Coordinates of C-alpha atoms in Angstrom, one line a residue:
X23 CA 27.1 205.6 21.2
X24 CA 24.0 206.0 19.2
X25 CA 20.7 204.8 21.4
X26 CA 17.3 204.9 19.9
X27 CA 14.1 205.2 21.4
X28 CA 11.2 203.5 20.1
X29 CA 8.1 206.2 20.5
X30 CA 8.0 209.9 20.8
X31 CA 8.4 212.6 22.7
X32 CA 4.7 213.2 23.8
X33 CA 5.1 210.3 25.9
X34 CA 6.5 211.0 29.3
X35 CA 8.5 207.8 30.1
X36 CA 10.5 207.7 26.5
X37 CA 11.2 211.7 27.2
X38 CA 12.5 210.2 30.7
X39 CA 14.9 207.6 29.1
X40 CA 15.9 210.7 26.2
X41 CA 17.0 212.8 28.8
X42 CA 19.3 210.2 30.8
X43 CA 20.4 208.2 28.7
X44 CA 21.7 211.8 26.9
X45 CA 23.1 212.7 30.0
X46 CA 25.0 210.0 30.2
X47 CA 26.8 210.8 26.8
X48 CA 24.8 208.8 24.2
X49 CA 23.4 210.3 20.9
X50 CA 19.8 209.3 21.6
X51 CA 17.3 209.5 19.0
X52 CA 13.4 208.8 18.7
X53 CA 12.2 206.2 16.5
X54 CA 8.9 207.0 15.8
X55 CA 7.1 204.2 13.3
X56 CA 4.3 206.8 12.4
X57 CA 6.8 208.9 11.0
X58 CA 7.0 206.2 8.3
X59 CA 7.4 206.1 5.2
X60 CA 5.9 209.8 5.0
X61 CA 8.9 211.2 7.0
X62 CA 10.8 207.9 8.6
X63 CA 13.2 206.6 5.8
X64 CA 14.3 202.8 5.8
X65 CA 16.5 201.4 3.6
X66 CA 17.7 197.5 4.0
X67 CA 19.7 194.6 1.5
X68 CA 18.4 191.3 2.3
X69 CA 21.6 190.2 0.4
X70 CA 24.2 191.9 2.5
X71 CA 22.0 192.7 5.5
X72 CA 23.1 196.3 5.5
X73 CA 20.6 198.9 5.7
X74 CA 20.0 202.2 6.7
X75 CA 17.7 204.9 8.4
X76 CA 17.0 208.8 8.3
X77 CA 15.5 210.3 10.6
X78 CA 13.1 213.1 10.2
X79 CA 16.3 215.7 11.1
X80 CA 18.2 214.5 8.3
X81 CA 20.6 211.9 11.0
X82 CA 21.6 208.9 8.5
X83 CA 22.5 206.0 10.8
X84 CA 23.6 202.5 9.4
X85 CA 21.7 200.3 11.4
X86 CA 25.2 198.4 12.3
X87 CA 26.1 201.7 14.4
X88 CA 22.9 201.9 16.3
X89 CA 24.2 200.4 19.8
X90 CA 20.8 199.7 21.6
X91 CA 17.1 200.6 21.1
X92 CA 14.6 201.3 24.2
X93 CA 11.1 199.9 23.4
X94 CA 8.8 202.3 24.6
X95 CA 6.2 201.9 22.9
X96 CA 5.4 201.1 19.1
X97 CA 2.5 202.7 16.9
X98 CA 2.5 201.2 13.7
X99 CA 3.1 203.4 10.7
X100 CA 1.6 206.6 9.4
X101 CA 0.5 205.5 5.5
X102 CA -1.1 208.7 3.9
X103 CA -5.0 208.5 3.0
X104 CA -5.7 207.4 -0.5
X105 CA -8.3 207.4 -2.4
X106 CA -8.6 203.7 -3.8
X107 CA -9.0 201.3 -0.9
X108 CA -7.0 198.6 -2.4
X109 CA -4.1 200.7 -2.9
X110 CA -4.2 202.0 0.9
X111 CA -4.6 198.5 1.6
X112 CA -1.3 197.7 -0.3
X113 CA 0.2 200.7 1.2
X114 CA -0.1 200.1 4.4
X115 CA 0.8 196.1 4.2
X116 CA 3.8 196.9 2.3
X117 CA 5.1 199.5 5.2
X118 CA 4.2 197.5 8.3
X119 CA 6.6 194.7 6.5
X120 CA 9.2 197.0 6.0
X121 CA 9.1 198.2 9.8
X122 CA 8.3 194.9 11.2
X123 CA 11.2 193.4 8.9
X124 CA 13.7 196.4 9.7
X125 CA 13.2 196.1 13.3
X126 CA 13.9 192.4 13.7
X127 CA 17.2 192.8 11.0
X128 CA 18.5 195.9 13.2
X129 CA 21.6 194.1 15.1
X130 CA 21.5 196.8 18.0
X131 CA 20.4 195.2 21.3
X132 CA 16.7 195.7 21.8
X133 CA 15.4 196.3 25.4
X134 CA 12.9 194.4 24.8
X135 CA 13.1 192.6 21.6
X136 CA 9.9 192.2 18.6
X137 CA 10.0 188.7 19.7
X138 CA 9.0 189.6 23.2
X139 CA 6.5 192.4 22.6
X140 CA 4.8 189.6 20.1
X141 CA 4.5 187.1 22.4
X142 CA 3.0 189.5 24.9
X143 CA 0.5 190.3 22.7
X144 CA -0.5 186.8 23.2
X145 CA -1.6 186.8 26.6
X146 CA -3.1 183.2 26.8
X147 CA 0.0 181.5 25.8
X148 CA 1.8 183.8 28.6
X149 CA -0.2 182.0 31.2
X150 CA -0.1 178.9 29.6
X151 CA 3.2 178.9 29.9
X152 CA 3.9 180.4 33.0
X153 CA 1.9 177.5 34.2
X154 CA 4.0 175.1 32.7
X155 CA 7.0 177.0 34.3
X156 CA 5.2 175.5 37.8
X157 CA 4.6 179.2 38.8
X158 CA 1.0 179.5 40.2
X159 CA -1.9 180.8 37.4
X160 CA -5.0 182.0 38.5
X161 CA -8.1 179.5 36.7
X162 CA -8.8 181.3 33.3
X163 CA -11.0 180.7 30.7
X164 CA -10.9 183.0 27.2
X165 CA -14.0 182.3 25.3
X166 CA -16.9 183.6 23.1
X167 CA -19.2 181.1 23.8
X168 CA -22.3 182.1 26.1
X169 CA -22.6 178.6 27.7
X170 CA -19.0 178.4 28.5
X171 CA -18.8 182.0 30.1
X172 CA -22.1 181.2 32.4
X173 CA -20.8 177.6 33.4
X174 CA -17.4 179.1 34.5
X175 CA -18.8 181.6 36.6
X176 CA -21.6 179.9 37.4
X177 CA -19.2 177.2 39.3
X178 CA -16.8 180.4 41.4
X179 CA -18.1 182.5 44.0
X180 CA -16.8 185.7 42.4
X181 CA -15.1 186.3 38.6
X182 CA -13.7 189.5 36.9
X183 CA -13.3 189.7 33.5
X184 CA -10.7 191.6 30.9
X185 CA -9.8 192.0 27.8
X186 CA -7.9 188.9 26.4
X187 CA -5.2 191.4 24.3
X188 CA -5.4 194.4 27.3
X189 CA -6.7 198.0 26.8
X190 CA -9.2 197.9 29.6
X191 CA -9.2 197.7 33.0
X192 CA -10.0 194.5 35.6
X193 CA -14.1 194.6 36.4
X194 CA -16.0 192.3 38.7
X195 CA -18.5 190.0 36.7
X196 CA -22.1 190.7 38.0
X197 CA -25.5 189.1 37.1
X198 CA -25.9 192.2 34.6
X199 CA -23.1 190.9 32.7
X200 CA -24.3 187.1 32.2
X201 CA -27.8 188.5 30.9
X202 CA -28.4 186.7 28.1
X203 CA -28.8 189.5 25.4
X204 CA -26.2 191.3 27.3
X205 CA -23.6 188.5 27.0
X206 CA -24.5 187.5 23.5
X207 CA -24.1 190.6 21.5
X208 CA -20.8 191.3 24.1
X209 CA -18.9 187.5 23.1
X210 CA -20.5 187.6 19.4
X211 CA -18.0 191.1 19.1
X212 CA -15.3 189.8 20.9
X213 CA -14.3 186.9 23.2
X214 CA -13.2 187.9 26.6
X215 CA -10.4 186.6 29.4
X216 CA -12.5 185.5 32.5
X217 CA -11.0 184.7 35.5
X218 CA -11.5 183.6 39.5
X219 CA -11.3 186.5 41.6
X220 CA -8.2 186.0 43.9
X221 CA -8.7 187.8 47.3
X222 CA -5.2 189.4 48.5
X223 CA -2.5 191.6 48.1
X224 CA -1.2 193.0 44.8
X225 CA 2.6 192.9 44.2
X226 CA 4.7 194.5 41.2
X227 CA 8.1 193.3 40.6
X228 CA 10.0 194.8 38.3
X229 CA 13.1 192.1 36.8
X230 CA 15.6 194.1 35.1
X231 CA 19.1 191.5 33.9
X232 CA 19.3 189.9 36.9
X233 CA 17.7 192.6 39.4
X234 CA 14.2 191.6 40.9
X235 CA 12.4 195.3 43.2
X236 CA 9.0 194.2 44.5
X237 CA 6.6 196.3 46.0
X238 CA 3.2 195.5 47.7
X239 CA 0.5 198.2 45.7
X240 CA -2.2 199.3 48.7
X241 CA -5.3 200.0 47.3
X242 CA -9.1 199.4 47.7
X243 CA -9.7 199.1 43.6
X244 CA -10.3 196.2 41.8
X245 CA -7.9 197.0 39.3
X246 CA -4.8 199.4 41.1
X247 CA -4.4 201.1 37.6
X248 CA -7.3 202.9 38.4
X249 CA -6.4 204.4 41.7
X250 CA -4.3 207.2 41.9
X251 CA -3.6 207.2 45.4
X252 CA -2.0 203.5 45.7
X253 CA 0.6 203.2 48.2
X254 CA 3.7 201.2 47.3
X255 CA 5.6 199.6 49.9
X256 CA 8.7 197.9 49.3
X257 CA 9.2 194.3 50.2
X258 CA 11.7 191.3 49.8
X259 CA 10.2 188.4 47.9
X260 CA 10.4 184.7 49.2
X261 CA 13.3 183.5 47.6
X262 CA 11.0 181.0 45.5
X263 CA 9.3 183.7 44.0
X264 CA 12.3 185.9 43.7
X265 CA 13.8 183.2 41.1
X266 CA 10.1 182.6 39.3
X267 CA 10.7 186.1 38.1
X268 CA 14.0 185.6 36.5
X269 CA 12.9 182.7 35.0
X270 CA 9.8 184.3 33.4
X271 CA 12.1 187.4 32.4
X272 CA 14.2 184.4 30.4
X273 CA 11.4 182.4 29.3
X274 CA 9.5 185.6 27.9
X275 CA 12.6 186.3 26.0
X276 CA 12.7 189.4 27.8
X277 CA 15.6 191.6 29.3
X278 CA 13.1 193.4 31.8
X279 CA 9.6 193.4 32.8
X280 CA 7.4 194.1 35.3
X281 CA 5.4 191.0 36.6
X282 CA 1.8 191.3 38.5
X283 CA 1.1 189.2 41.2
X284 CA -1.7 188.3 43.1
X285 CA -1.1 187.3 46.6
X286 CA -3.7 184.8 49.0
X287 CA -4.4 185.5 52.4
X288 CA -2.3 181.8 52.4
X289 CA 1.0 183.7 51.1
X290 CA 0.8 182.0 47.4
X291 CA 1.8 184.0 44.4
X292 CA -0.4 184.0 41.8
X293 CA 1.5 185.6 38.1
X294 CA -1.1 187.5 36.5
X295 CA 1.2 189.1 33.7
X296 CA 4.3 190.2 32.5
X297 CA 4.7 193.6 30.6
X298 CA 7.2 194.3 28.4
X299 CA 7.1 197.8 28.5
X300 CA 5.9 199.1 31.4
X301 CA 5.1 202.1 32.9
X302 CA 8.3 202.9 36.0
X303 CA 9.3 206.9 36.6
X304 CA 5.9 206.7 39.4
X305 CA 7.1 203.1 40.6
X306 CA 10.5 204.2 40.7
X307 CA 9.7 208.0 42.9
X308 CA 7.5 206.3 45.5
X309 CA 9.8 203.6 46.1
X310 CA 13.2 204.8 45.6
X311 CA 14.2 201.7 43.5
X312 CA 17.1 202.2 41.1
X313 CA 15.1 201.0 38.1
X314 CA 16.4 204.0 35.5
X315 CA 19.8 203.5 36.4
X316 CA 19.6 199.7 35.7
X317 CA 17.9 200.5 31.9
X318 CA 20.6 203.0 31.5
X319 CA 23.3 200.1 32.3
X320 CA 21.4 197.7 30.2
X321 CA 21.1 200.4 27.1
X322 CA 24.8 201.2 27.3
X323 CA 26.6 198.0 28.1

């Protein structure tokens, strides 16, 4: 059973899926998208929608016998420097649609899919629709404008602010932020995902097929990313909740995730976001949740 694993070796959760899933008797191989077209060889006929890859060893695999592919994480392609602009330009264009065309022909099952990592990418429309799901949202507004920005806080007691795409941790929005240079020359280089701060409890729950593990994340940081020393405690969701996070896992076109949530002193959920390929070996240590096995089971089934 030939498994691929999209991303390298230097990253410590695709090493973690390499090593199980090969010791549970697949031929796993990395898939690493920088490696091409330099090293990373695709071939593909639109007409018979057979194609082809070599890996960087030599391995030739017919896409039709790669069984599954584990979406670690995906880097783009590795187009040598050239000289003339236009030419890198053209380059570089012409490989991302190979990789971008090769990944979405390639019939093995894809935990998760291109179509899921791309709407991920869109974060807005994620909580757009989650809302229309009926699953709670907390207010948002993504914006550029100045006047906008001030008038939302202006109107909450507290905000935080993020990046709209992701890349950057959760901060608090203070009166240093809203000064009016300040804010200007921030929104004039790129808009930003403001939000009401929600006062609470933070809760991961990882859906994998039709598995939900929660765990309540104990930390005094705005953003739990940042705190190394966040205790997880496992918990049962309300049974509600327990089937909003199937539903998003189907609606996100998605065969696992890990969902955020934001909890109220009332008990209300609040989805904050759904990640496609999210960090787990940590999640999985602290709260003895059988999270690898489940991929495993996925990527072999």
């Amino acid at each position: 059973m030939n498994i691929l694993i999209l991303g390298d070796a230097s990253d410590a959760h695709a090493a973690h899926m390499k090593n199980v899933l090969t010791e549970a008797g697949a031929a796993v191989d990395y898939l690493d998208t920088c490696l091409f077209p330099r090293q990373l060889r695709l071939s593909w006929r639109p007409d018979t929608r057979v194609g082809w890859l070599t890996l960087p060893s030599g391995r030739l695999l017919n896409l039709e016998d790669i069984h599954s592919v584990f979406w670690r994480n995906f880097s783009g392609v590795g187009v040598a420097p050239l000289t003339d602009a236009n030419q890198q330009q053209v380059a570089f264009n012409d490989s991302m649609s190979t990789v971008r065309s090769l990944v979405q022909a390639c019939p093995a099952r894809w935990i998760n899919s291109w179509r899921a990592y791309q709407f991920h990418k869109e974060k807005p429309l994620q909580l757009s629709l989650a809302k229309q799901m009926g699953v709670a949202i907390p207010e948002t507004l993504i914006s550029n404008s100045p006047e906008q920005v001030r008038e939302f806080v202006g109107t909450r007691e507290k905000a935080i602010f993020k990046p709209v795409y992701g890349g950057a941790h959760t901060k608090l929005v203070t009166e240093a932020h809203l000064e009016p240079h300040r804010l200007d020359l921030a929104l004039s280089i790129s808009p930003v995902t403001i939000q009401e701060y929600i006062p609470g409890t933070n809760i991961r729950s990882y859906a994998i097929g039709e598995s939900v593990y929660s765990a309540e994340i104990r930390s005094s940081a705005l953003d739990f990313r940042e705190d190394l020393e966040a205790e997880l405690i496992p918990i049962d969701l309300p049974a509600s909740v327990h089937k909003q996070c199937l539903a998003i896992l189907k609606a996100f076109m998605l065969e696992w995730t890990a969902i955020d949530w934001r909890v109220k002193p009332t008990g209300e959920y609040v989805f904050l976001e759904a990640n496609p390929s999210p960090m787990f070996v940590h999640f999985e240590r602290q709260t003895g949740f059988p999270i690898t096995q489940k991929l495993v089971d996925l990527l072999m089934s």
